[in-house]
PDB file of C-alpha atoms in Angstrom:
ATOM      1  CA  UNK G 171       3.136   4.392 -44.263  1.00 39.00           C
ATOM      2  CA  UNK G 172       4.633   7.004 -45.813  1.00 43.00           C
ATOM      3  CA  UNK G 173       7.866   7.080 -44.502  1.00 49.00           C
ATOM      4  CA  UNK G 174      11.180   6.549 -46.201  1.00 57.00           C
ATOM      5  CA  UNK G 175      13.947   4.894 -44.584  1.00 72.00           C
ATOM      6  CA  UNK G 176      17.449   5.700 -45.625  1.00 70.00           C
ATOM      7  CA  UNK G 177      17.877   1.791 -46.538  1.00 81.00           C
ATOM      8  CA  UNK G 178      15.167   2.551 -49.146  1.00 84.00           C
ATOM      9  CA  UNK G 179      16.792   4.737 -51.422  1.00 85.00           C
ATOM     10  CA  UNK G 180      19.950   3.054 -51.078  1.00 88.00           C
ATOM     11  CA  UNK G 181      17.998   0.310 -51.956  1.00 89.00           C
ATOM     12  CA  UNK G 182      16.118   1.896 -55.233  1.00 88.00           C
ATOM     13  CA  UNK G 183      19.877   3.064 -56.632  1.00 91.00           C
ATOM     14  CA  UNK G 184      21.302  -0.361 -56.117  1.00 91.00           C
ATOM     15  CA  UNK G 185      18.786  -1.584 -58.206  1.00 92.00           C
ATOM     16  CA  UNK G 186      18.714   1.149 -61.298  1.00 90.00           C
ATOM     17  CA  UNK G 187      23.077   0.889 -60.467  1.00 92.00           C
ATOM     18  CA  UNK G 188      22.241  -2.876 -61.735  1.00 92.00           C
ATOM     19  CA  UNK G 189      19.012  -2.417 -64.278  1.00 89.00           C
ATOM     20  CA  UNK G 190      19.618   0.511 -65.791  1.00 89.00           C
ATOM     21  CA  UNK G 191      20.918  -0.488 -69.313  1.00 86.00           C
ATOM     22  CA  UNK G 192      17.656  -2.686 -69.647  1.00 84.00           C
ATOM     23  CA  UNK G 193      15.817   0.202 -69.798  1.00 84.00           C
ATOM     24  CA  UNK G 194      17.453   1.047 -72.997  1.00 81.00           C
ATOM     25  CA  UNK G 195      15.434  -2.034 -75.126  1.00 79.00           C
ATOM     26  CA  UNK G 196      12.720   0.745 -75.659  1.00 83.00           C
ATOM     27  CA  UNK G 197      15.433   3.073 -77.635  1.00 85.00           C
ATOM     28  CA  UNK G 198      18.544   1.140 -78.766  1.00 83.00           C
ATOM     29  CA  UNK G 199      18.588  -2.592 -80.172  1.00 84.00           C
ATOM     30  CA  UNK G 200      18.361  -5.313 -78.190  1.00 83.00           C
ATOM     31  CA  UNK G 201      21.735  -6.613 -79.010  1.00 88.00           C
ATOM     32  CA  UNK G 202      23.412  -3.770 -77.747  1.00 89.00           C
ATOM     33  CA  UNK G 203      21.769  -3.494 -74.474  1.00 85.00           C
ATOM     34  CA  UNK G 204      22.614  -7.398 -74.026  1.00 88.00           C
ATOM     35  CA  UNK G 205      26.345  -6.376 -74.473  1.00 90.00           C
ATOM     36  CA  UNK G 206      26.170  -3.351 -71.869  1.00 91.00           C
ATOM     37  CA  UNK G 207      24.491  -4.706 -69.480  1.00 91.00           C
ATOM     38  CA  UNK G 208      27.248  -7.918 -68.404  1.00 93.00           C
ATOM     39  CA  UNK G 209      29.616  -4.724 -68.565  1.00 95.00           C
ATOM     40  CA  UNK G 210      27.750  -2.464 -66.643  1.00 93.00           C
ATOM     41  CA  UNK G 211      27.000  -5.756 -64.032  1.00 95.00           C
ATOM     42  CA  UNK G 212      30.761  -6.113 -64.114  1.00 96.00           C
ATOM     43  CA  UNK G 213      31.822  -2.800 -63.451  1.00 96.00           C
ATOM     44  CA  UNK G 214      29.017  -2.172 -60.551  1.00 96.00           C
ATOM     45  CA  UNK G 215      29.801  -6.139 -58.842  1.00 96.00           C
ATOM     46  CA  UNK G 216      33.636  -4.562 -59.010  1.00 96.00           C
ATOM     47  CA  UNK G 217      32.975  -1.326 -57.618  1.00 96.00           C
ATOM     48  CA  UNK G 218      30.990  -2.729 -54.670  1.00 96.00           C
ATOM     49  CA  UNK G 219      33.839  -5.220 -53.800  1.00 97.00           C
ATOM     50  CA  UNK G 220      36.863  -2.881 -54.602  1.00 96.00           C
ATOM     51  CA  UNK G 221      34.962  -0.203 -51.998  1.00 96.00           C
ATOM     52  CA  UNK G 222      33.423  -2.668 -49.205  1.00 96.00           C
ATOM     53  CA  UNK G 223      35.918  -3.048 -46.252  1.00 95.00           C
ATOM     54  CA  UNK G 224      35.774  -4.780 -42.811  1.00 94.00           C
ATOM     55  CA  UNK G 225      34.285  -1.318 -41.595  1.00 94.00           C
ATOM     56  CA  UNK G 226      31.552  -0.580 -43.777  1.00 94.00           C
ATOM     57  CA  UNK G 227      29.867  -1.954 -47.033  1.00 94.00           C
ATOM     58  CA  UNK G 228      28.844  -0.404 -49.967  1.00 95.00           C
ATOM     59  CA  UNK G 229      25.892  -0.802 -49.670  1.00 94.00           C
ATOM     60  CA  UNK G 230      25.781   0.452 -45.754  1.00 94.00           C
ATOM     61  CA  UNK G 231      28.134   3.542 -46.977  1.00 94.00           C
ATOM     62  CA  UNK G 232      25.250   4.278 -49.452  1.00 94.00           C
ATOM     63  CA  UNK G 233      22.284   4.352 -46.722  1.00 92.00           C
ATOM     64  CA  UNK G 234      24.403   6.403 -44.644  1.00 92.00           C
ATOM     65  CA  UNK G 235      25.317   8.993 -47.346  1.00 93.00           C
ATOM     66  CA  UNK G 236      21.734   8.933 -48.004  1.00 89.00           C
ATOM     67  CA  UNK G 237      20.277   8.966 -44.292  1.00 88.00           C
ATOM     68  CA  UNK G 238      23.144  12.270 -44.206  1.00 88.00           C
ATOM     69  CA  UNK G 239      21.162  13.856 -47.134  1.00 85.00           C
ATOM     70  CA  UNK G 240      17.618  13.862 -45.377  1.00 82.00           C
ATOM     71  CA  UNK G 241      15.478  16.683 -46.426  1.00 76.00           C
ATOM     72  CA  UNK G 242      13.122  16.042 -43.804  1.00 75.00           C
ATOM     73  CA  UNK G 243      10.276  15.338 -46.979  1.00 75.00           C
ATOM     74  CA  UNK G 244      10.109  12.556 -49.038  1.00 69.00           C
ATOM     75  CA  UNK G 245       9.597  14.597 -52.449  1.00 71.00           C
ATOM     76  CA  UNK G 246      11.959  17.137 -51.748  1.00 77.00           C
ATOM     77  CA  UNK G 247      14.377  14.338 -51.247  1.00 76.00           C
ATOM     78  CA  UNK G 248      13.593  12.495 -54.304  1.00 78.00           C
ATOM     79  CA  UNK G 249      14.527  15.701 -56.849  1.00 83.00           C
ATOM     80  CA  UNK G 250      17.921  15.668 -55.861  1.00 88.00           C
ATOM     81  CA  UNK G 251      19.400  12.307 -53.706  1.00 87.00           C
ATOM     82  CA  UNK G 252      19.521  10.501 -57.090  1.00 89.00           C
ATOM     83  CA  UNK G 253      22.239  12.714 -58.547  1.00 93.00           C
ATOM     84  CA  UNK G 254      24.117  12.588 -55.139  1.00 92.00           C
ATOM     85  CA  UNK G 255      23.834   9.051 -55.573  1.00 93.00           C
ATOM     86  CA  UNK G 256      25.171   9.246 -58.867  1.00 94.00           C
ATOM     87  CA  UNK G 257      28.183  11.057 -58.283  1.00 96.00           C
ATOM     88  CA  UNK G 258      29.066   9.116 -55.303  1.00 96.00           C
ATOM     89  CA  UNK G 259      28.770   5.976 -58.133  1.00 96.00           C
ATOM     90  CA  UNK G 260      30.934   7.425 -60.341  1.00 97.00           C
ATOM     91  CA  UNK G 261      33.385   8.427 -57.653  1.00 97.00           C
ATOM     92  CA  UNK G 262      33.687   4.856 -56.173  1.00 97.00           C
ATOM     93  CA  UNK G 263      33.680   3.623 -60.302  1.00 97.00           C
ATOM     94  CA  UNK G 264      37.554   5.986 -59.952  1.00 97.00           C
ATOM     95  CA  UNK G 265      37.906   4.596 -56.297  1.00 97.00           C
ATOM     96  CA  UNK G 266      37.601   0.803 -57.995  1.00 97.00           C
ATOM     97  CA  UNK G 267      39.589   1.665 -60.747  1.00 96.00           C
ATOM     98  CA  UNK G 268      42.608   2.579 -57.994  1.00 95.00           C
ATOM     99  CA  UNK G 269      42.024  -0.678 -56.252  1.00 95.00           C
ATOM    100  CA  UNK G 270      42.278  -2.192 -59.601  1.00 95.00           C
ATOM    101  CA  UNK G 271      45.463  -0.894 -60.772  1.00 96.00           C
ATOM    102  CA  UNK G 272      47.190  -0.271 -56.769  1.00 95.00           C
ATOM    103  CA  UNK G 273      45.632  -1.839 -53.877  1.00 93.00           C
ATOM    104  CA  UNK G 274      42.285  -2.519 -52.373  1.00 94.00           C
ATOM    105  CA  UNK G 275      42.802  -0.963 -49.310  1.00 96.00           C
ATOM    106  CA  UNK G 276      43.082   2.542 -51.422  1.00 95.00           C
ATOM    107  CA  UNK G 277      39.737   2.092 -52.519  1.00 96.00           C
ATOM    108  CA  UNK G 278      38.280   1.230 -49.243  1.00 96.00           C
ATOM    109  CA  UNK G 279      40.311   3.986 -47.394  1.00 95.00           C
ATOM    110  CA  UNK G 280      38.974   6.009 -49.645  1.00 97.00           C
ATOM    111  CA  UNK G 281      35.146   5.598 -50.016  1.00 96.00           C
ATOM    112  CA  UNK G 282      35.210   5.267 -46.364  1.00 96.00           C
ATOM    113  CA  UNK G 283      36.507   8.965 -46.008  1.00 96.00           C
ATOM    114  CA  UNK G 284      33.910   9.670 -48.820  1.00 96.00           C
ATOM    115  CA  UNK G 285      30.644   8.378 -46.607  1.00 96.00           C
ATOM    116  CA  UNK G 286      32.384  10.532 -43.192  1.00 95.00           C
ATOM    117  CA  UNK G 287      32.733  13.581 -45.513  1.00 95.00           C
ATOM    118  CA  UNK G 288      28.980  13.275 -46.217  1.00 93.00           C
ATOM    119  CA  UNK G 289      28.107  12.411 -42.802  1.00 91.00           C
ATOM    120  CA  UNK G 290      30.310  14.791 -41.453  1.00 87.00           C
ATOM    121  CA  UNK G 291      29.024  17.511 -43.653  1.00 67.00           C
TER     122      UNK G 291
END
């Protein structure tokens, strides 16, 4: 009952990587959250097909950077997989951006070496 599988957290982040702007009604105007978040949907919907190859998906490249960064507890887990998480968002965000402006394949190539070198690690 208490265990968390890797899918989980991968899981979780997908969802704030989608959701997190509405969490900004409470503190900006509702207007402006309503123009972030189609941006922010656009930018995360591009970074997850600019980084998913035939190989591995986002989303799979996620649960295995995660299942890599395993405490071994639950809460110790939680206080710092969220900012890997992060980082590895903003990475592929660059890695999309390449695939944009180049090729695809860059951006695949390269968040696939990004989940081995966590994996590897």
């Amino acid at each position: 009952m208490g265990c968390m599988y890797n899918w989980m957290y991968a899981g979780l982040f997908v969802f704030v990587m989608f959701a997190w702007p509405l969490f900004l009604f409470e503190t900006i105007t509702p207007v402006f959250v309503m123009l972030i978040f189609p941006l922010n949907t656009i930018i995360a919907v591009n970074t997850w097909y600019q980084c998913t190859s035939p190989e591995i998906s986002f989303f799979r490249g996620l649960s295995a950077i995660s299942a890599s960064q395993m405490s071994g507890c639950a809460n110790i887990t939680l206080l710092y997989l969220p900012f890997v998480l992060i980082g590895v968002y903003i990475i592929s965000i660059y890695y999309s951006t390449l695939g944009m402006l180049y090729d695809r394949k860059i951006s695949q190539g390269r968040f696939m070496r990004l989940v081995l070198w966590f994996i590897d690690a």
